[in-house]
XYZ file of C-alpha atoms in Angstrom:
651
model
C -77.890 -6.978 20.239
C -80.890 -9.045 19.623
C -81.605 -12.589 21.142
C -81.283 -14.194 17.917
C -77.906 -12.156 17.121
C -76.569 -13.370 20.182
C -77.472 -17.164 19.748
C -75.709 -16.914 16.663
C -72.558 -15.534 17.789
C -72.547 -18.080 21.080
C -72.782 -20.292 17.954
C -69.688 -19.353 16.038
C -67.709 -18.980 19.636
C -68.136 -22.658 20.248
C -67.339 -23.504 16.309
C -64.237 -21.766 16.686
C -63.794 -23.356 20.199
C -64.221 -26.737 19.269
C -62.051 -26.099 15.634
C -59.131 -24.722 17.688
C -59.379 -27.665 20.520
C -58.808 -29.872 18.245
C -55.942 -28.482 16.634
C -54.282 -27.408 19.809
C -55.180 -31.236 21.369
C -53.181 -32.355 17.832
C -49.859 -29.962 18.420
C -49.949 -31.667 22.431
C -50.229 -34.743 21.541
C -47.640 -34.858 18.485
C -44.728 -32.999 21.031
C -45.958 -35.146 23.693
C -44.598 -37.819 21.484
C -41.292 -36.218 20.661
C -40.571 -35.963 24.018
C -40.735 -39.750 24.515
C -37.949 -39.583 21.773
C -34.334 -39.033 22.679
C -32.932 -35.354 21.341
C -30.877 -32.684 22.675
C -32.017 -30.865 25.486
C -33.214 -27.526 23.395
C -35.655 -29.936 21.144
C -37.315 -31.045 24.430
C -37.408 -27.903 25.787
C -39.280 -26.118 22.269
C -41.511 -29.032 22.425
C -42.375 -28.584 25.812
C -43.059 -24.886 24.950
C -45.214 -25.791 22.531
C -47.251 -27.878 24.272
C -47.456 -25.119 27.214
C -48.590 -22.878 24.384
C -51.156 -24.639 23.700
C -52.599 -26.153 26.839
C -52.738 -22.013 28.084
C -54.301 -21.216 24.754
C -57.394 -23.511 25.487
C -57.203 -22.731 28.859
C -58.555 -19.380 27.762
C -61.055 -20.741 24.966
C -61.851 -22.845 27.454
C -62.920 -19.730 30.277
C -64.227 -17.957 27.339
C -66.993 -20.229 26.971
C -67.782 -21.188 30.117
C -66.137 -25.174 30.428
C -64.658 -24.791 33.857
C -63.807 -28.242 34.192
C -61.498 -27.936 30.900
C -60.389 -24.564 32.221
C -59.169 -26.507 35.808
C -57.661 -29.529 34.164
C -55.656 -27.284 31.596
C -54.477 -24.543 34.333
C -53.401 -27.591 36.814
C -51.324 -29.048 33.018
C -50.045 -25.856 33.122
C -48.340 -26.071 36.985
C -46.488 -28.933 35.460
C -45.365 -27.801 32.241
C -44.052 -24.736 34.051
C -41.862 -26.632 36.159
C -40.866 -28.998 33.517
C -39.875 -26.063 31.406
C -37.488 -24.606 34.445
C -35.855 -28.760 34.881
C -32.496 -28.993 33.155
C -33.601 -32.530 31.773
C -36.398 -33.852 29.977
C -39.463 -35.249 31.693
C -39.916 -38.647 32.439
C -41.812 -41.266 31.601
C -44.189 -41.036 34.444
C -44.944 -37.115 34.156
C -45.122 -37.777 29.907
C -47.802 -40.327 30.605
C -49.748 -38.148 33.354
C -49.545 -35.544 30.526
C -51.056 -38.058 28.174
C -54.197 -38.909 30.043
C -54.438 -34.931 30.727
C -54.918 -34.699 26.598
C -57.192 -37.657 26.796
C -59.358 -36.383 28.761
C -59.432 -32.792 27.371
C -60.485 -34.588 24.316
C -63.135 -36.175 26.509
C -64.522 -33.061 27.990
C -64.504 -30.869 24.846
C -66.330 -34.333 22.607
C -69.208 -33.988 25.292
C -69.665 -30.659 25.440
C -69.815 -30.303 21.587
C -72.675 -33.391 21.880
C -74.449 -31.851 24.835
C -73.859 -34.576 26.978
C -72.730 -34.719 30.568
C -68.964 -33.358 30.921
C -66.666 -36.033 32.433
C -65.293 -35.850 35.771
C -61.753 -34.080 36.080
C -61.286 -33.603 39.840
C -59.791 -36.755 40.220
C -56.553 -35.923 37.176
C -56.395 -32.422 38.505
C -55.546 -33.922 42.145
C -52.866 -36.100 40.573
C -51.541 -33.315 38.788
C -51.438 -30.987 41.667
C -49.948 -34.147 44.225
C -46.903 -34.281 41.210
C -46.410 -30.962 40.669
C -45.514 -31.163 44.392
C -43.258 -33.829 44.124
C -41.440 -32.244 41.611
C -41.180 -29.162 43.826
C -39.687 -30.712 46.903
C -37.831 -32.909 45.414
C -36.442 -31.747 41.870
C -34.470 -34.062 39.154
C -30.859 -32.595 38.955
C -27.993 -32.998 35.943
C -24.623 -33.915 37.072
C -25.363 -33.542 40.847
C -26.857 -29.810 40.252
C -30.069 -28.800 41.983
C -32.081 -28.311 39.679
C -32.294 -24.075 38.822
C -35.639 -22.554 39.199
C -37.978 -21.286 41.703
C -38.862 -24.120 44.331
C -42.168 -22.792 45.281
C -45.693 -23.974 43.693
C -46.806 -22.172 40.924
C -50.029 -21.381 42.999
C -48.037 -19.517 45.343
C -47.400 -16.866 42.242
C -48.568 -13.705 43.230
C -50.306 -11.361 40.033
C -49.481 -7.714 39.644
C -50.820 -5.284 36.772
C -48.278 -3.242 34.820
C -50.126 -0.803 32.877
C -48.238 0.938 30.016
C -48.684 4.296 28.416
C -46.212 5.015 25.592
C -45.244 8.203 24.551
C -43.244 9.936 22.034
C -40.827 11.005 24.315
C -40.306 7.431 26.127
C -39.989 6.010 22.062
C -36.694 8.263 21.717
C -35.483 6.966 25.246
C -35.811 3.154 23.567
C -38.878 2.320 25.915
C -41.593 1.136 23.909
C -43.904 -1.945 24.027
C -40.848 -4.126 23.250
C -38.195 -2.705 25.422
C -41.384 -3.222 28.584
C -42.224 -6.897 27.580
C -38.630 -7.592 27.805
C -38.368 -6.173 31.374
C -41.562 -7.733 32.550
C -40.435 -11.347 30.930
C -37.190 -10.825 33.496
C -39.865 -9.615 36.250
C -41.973 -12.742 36.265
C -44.460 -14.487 33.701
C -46.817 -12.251 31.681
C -49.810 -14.045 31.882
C -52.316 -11.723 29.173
C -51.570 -8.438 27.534
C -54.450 -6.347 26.769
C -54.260 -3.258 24.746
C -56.880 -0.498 24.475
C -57.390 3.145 23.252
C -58.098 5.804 25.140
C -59.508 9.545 24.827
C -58.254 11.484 21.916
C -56.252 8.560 20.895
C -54.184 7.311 23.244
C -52.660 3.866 23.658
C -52.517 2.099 26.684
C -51.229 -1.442 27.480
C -52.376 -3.848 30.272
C -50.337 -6.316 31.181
C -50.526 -8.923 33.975
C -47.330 -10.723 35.362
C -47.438 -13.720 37.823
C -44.307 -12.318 40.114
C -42.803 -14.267 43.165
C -41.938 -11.061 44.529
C -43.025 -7.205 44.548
C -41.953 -5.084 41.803
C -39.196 -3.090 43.519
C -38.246 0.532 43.277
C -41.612 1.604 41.665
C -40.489 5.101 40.977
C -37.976 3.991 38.419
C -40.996 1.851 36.670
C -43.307 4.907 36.838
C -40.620 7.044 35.565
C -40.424 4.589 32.398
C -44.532 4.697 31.859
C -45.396 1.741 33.797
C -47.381 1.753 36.892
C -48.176 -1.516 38.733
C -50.778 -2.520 41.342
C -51.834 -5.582 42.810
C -54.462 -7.784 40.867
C -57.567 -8.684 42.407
C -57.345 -12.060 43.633
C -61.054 -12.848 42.477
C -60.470 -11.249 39.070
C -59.550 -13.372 36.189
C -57.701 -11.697 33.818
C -58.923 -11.947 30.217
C -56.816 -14.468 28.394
C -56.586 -12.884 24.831
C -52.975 -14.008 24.169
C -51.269 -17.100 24.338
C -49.072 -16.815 27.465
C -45.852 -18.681 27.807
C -42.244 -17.683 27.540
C -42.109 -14.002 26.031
C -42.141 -14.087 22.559
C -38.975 -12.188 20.360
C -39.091 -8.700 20.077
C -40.225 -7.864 16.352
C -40.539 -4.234 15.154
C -44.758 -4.917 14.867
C -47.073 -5.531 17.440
C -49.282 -7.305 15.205
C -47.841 -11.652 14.437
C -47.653 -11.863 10.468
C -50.871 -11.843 8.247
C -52.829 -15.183 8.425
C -53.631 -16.945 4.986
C -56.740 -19.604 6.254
C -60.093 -19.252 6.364
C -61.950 -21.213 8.829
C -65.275 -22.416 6.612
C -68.046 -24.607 8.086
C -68.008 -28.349 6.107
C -71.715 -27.531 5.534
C -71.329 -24.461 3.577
C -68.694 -26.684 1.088
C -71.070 -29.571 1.283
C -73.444 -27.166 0.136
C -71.151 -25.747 -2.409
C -70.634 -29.467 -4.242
C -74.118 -30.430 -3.980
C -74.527 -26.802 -5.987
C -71.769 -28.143 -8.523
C -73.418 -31.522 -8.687
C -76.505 -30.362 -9.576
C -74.811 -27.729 -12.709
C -73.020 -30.811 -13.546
C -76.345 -32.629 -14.289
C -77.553 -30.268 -16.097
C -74.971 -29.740 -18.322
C -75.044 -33.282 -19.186
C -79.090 -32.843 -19.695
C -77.937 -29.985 -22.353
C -75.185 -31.889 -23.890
C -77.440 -34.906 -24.133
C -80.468 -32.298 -26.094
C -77.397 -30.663 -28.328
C -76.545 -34.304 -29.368
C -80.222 -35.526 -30.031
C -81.037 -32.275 -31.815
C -81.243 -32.569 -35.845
C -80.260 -29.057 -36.591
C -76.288 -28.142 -36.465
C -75.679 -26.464 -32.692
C -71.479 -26.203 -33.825
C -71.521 -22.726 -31.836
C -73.556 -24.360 -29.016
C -71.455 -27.074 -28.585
C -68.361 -24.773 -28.694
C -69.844 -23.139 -25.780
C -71.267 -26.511 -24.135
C -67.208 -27.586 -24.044
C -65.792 -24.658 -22.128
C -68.800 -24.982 -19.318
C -67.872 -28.376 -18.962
C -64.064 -27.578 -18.909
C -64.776 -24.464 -16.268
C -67.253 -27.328 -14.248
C -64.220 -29.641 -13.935
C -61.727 -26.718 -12.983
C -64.644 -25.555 -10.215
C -64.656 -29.089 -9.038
C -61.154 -29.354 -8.589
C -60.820 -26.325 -6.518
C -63.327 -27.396 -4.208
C -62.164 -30.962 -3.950
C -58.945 -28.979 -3.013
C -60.551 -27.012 -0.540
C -61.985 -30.467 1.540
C -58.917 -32.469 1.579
C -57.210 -32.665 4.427
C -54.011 -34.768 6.002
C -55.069 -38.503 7.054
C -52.536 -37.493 10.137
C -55.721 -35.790 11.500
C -56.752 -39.584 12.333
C -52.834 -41.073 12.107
C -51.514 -38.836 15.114
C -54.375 -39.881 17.450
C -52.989 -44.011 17.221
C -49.570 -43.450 19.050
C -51.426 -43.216 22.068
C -53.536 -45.738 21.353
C -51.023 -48.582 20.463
C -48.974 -47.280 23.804
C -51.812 -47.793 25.799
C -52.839 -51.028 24.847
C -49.470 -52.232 24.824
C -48.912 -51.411 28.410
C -52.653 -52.908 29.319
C -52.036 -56.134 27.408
C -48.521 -56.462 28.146
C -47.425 -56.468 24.333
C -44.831 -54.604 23.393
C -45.512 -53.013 19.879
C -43.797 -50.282 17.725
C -45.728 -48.865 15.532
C -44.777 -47.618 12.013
C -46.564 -44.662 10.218
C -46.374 -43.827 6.350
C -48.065 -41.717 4.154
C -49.697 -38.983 7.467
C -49.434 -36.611 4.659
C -51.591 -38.226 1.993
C -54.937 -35.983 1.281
C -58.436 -37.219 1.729
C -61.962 -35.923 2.091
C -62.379 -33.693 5.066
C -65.612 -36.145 5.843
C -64.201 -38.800 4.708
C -61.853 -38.316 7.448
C -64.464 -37.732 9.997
C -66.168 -40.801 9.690
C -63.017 -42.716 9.598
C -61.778 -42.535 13.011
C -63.994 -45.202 14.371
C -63.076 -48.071 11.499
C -59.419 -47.049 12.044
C -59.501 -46.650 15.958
C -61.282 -50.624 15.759
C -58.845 -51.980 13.556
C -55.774 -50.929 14.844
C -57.260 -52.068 18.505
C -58.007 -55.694 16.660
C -54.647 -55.713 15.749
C -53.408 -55.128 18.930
C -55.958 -57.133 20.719
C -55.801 -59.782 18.534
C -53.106 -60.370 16.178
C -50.112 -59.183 18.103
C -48.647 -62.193 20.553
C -46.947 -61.668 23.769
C -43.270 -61.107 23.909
C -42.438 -64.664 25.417
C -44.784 -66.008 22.966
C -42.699 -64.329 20.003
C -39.635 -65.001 21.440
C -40.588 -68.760 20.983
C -41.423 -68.537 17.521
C -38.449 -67.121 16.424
C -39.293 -63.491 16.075
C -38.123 -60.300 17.622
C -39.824 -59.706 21.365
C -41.355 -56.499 19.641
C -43.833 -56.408 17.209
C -44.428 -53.704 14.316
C -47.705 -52.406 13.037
C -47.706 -50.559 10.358
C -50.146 -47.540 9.227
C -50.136 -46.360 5.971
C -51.853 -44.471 3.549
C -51.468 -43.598 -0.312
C -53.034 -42.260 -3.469
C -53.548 -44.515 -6.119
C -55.745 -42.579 -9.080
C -58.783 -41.311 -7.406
C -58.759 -43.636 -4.408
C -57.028 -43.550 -1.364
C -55.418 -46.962 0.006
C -55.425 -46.985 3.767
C -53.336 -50.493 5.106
C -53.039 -51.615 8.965
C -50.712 -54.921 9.022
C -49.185 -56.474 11.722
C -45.966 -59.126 11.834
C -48.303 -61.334 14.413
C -50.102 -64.115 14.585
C -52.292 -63.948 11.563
C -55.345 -65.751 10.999
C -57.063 -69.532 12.714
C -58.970 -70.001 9.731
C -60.014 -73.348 11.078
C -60.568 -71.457 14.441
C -62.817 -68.547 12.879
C -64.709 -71.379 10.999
C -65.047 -73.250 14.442
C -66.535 -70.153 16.353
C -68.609 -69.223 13.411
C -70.498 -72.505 13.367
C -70.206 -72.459 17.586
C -72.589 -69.232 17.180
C -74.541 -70.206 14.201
C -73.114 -68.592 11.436
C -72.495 -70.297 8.197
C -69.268 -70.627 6.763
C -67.205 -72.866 4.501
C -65.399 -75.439 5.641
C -62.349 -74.075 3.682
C -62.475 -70.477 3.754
C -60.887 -67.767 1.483
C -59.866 -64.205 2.622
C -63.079 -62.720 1.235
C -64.985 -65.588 3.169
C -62.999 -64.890 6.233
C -63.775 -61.348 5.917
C -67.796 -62.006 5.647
C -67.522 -63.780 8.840
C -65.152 -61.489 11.122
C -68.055 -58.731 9.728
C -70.867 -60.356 10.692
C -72.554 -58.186 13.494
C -72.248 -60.754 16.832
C -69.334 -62.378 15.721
C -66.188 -62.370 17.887
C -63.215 -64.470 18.968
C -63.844 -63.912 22.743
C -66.634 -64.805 24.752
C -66.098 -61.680 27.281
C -65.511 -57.994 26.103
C -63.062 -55.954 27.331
C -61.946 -51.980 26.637
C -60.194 -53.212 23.259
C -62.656 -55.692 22.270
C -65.065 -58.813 22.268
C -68.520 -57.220 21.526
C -69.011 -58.563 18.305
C -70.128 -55.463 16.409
C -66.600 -53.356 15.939
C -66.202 -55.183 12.296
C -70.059 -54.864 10.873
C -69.811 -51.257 11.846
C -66.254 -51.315 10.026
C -67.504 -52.470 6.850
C -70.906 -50.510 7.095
C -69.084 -47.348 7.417
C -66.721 -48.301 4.395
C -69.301 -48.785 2.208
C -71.326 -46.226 3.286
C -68.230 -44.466 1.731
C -68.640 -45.741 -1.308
C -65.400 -47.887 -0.511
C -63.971 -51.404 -0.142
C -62.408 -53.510 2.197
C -60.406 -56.239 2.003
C -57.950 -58.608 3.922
C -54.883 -61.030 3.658
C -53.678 -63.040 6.429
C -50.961 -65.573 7.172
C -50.727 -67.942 9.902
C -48.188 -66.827 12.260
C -46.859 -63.818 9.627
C -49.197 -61.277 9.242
C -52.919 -60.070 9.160
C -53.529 -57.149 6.456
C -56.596 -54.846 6.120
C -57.004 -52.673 2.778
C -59.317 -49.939 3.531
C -59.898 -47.912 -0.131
C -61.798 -45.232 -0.219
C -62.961 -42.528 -3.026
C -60.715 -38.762 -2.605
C -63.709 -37.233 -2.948
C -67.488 -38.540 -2.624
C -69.134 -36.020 -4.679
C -68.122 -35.917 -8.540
C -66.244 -38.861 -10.528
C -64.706 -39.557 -14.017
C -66.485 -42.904 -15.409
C -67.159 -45.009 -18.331
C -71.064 -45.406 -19.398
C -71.152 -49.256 -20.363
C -74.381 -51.148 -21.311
C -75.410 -54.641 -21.072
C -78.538 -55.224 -22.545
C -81.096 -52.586 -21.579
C -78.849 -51.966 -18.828
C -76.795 -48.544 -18.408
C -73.600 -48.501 -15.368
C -70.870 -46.216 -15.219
C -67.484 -47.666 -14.128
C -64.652 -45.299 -12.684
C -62.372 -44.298 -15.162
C -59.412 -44.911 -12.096
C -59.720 -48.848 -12.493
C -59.626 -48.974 -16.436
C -56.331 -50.024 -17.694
C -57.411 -50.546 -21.185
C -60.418 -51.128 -23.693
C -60.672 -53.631 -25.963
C -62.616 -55.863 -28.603
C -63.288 -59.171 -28.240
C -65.318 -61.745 -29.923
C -66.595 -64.959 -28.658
C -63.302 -67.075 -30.264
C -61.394 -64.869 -27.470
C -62.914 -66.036 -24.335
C -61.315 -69.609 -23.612
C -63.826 -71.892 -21.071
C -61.686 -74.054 -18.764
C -63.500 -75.888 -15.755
C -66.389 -73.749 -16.083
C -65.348 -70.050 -15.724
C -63.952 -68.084 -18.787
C -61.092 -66.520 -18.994
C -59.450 -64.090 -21.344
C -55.619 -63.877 -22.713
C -54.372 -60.821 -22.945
C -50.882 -59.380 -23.769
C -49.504 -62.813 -22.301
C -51.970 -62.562 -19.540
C -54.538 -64.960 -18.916
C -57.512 -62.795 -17.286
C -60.970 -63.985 -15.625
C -64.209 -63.063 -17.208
C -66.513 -61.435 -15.639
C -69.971 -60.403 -17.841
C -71.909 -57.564 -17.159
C -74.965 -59.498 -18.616
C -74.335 -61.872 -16.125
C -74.667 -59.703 -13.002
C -78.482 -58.908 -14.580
C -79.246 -62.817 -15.079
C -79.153 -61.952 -18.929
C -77.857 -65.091 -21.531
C -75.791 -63.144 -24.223
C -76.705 -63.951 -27.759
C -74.260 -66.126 -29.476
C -72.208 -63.959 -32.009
C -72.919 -60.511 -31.179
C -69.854 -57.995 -30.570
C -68.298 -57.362 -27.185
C -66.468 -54.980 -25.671
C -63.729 -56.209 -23.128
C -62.462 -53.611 -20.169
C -59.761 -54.622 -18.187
C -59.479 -53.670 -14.572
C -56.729 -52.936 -12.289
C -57.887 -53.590 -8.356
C -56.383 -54.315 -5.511
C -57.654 -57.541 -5.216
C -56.012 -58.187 -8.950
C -56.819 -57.606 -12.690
C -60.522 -58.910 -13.937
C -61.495 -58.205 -17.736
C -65.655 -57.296 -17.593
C -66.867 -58.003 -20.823
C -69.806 -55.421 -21.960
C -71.895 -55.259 -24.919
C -70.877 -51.481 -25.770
C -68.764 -48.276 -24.405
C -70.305 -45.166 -24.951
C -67.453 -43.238 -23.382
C -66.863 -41.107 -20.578
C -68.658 -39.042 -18.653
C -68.687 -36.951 -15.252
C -71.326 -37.644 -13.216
C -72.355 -36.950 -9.302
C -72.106 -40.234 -6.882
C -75.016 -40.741 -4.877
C -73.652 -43.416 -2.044
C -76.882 -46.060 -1.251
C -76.676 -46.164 2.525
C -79.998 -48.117 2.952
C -78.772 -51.602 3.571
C -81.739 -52.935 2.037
C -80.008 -51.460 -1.686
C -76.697 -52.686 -1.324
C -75.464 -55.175 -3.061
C -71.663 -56.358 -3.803
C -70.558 -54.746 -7.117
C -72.243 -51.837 -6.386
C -70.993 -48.879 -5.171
C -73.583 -45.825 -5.863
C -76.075 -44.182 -8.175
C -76.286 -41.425 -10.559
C -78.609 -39.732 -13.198
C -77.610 -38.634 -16.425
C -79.796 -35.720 -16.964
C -82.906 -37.543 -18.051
C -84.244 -38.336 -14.879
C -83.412 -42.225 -15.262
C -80.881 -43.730 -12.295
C -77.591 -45.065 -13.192
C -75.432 -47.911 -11.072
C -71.936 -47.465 -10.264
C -69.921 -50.249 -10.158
C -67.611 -51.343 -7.508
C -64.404 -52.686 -9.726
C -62.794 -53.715 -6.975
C -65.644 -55.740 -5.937
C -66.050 -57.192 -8.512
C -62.397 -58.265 -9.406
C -62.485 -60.249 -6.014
C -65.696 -62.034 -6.833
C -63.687 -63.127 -9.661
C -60.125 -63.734 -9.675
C -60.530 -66.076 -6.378
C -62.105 -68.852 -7.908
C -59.956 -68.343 -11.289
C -56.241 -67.383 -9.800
C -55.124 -70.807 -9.788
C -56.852 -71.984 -13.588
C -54.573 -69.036 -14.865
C -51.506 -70.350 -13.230
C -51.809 -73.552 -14.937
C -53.024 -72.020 -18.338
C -50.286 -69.638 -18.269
C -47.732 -72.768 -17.018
């Protein structure tokens, strides 16, 4: 094998290593948190199994590759599950939380390798680990006065012996095949790896190794059966190629069932929708040619139709392929909020809806450090201590709730707490303290600029959960380097809400071409709850802002024309289209609609290009760029300063 061959291979390896951490790190922490939970005593013990599946599965990846210090810390985890598995109760809290830092800091180790920075230290967790698993032995928990059942010696003192299997035809019709022997050895001791392999003209032969507290007695009998042990050498470590554990169920196969996934690299389906993106532009450039053409292209258009219906149905698989659970980020808060909680004092419960709402598999990567931040604010800074509560009339525990949800093309991530809420006359006071303007009598949006602003914060020393003044600006940065929104509610002792809503996909998007002017924007189809006509007699001018009635609703204006410092000449014919936000319903008032289109979302990241409103670019096909707008944006530049006009008209 070639140098190059072999760098890409290593390469793969740690893909695979890093893909299967995580996954593995997921299935510990989720049990770990069903343990905390009371069940019967066979619940704890499958969790527990799974978890010791999995912490032996990476302790193997881990070897594999060469991470020693994840391969210590996860074969010290395993001591403990081991003897957790043999108590007749549950663990307690103390050993759960141990465990929990033990996933922490896997999660550490494997993040650093994977950047090429220095590993983090482990020696120090693997000590405590080793100093409990100790405790445990000399002094077991028992049920109902019991001793607890199980072997009272470390795991280290385990001694490893070799079984090696050769099946024959004969030993099949005696009932001793590979089943009948990994049931024995299972009663023998703890088969640690099973290796098969093939031998001259044919043969099979099976390798097992079994951690044993004592000698394999009567070895005849064994040898008479096809299995012949010897001692392992103590400086040899085995090849982990199976998950250890428990023995699995005898099945009638030695192969597990088929597997259905794929494993593909985000790159290659980046690549893939950049590769639609681009065959979507183009078939707008030749539907834009077919309609400027003067002869009659019937049979071209026919054909024009069904590659834009196929484009849409290749979209949608690939948009299928990317999404992914928002539990990937949901399941890591648990710890999080527990954490804190104990730290601060607090005591918090928090509440978890929608894990199972679909996003953007990058969407999802760059969320964890806006989510992580906000649900440490809340924490940090919204919930109050329990005596604190108590006083106000509310329940010593507080509740934050996560949640996620589709709503058209968007997803709708919330984080609200039941705590203190908002100061606003406090945030103003601290703005001003560090020399950033605000209004003396702030809205939520205003509130918002100011808790973003990069060197703002409510505490004049940091600490692990925060203070530094920069958690928010990156917040909002990352959002709308999305191509998302945020927005926020709060209450004075009730609540504090953040709306986090983000585009399912960044790629391709349904939208409405609208012009003002000279001006050309496309507006996603999601927020459009209807089109309309409108003339100048329908736009009503109270206090000076405009407003529109609508099907008994009295709407606020907002003109395209407008946004480009355009007047709009008196009489000409308008098109109204009325949005449906988050932040409420705005009608934007257009000169013309010239229907919909699909066209590829380029996000504008520089910070220099952003402006409010304005969520992205495209191109049609004829080389010119197209804005985006940002509906929701825009409906909260609006409604605020009109909500309360449209009470009273509608009063």
């Amino acid at each position: 094998m070639s140098s190059g061959d072999a760098t890409e291979l290593r390469g793969e390896l740690l893909d695979d290593f890093y893909t299967e951490s995580d996954e593995h790190l997921g299935t510990i922490r989720r049990e770990l948190l069903a343990l905390e939970q009371p069940a019967a005593p066979s619940e704890h013990a499958a969790a527990l199994d799974r978890c010791f599946r999995s912490m032996h599965t990476m302790k193997g990846n881990a070897a594999i590759i060469g991470l020693h210090s994840a391969e210590a810390l996860t074969h010290a985890a395993e001591d403990l599950f081991r003897l957790l598995l043999r108590q007749p109760v549950g663990p307690d809290a103390d050993a759960l939380q141990l465990l929990g830092r033990v996933a922490g800091s896997l999660e550490a180790i494997v993040a650093a390798h994977r950047r090429e920075q220095p590993i983090p230290e482990a020696d120090t967790l693997i000590k405590e680990l080793r100093e409990f698993v100790a405790g445990l032995t000399n002094h077991p928990p028992a049920a109902d006065g019991a001793p607890a059942s199980g072997p009272a010696a470390p795991v280290s003192a385990v001694a490893r012996w070799v079984c090696v299997f050769s099946p024959t035809q004969e030993l099949d019709r005696r009932g001793v095949n590979i089943n009948s022997v990994r049931a024995r050895l299972g009663e023998l001791g703890e088969i640690v790896s099973a290796v098969p392999s093939v031998q001259p003209k044919g043969a099979m032969q099976f390798e097992f190794t079994v951690a044993v507290r004592q000698p394999p007695a009567d070895p005849g009998a064994w040898a008479a059966d096809g299995m012949v042990f010897r001692p392992a050498l103590a400086d040899v470590v085995e090849p982990e190629r199976r998950t250890a554990g428990p023995s699995p169920a005898p099945s009638s196969s030695l192969y597990i069932a088929p597997s259905h996934v794929v494993r593909v690299d985000l790159a290659r389906l980046d690549e893939l929708m950049r590769i639609t993106g681009e065959m979507v532009i183009h078939r707008s450039r030749l539907a834009d040619r077919i309609a400027r053409s003067p002869d009659d292209h019937a049979a071209l258009q026919e054909v024009n139709l069904a590659l834009g219906r196929s484009l849409r149905e290749l979209r949608d698989a690939i948009t299928r392929v990317r999404l992914v659970p928002v539990g990937e980020v949901f399941n890591r808060m648990p710890f999080v909020v527990r954490d804190l909680a104990r730290d601060t004092g607090k005591q918090v419960r928090l509440v978890v809806d929608g894990e199972h709402t679909e996003i953007d598999k990058y969407v999802v990567e760059r969320l964890k450090e806006p989510l992580l931040h906000l649900v440490r604010n809340a924490v940090s800074h919204g919930v109050e201590l329990p005596s604190v509560r108590v006083a106000a009339g509310k329940p010593p525990e507080a509740v934050l709730r996560l949640s996620a949800s589709t709503v058209g093309s968007s997803v709708v991530i919330r984080i609200c707490d039941d705590g203190a809420g908002i100061d606003r006359t406090a945030i103003v006071a601290r703005a001003q303290t560090l020399g950033i303007s605000a209004p003396p009598d702030p809205s939520d949006e205003d509130i918002l600029d100011v808790l973003c602003r990069a060197g703002f914060s409510t505490r004049d020393e940091a600490d692990r959960a925060a203070g530094r003044g920069v958690g928010m600006a990156v917040v909002r940065t990352t959002i709308r380097e999305l191509g998302g929104s945020l927005s926020f509610a709060a209450e004075r002792g009730v609540r504090t809400q953040f709306n986090l809503r983000l585009p399912l996909t960044l790629s391709i998007a349904e939208t409405f071409l609208v012009t003002a002017g000279e001006h050309t924007c496309a507006l996603p189809q999601e927020f459009v709850r209807e089109i309309l006509p409108v003339t100048p007699a329908d736009l009503l001018q109270i206090q000076h802002a405009e407003v529109l009635s609508c099907r008994g609703e009295i709407l606020p204006v907002l003109r395209l024309r407008g946004l480009f410092g355009l007047s709009s000449p008196p009489g000409a014919p308008m098109t109204a289209l009325v949005l449906n936000t988050d932040n409420g319903q705005v009608a934007l008032v257009v000169d013309r609609v010239h229907g919909r289109r699909e066209v590829v979302v380029r996000a504008l990241k520089d910070p220099l290009v952003q402006v409010p409103g304005i969520t992205g670019a495209t191109e049609l096909g004829d080389g010119r760029p197209v804005l985006i707008l940002d509906a929701a944006a825009l409906a909260g530049r609006r409604v605020a300063p009109t909500a309360r006009m449209a009470e009273r008209i509608s009063a």
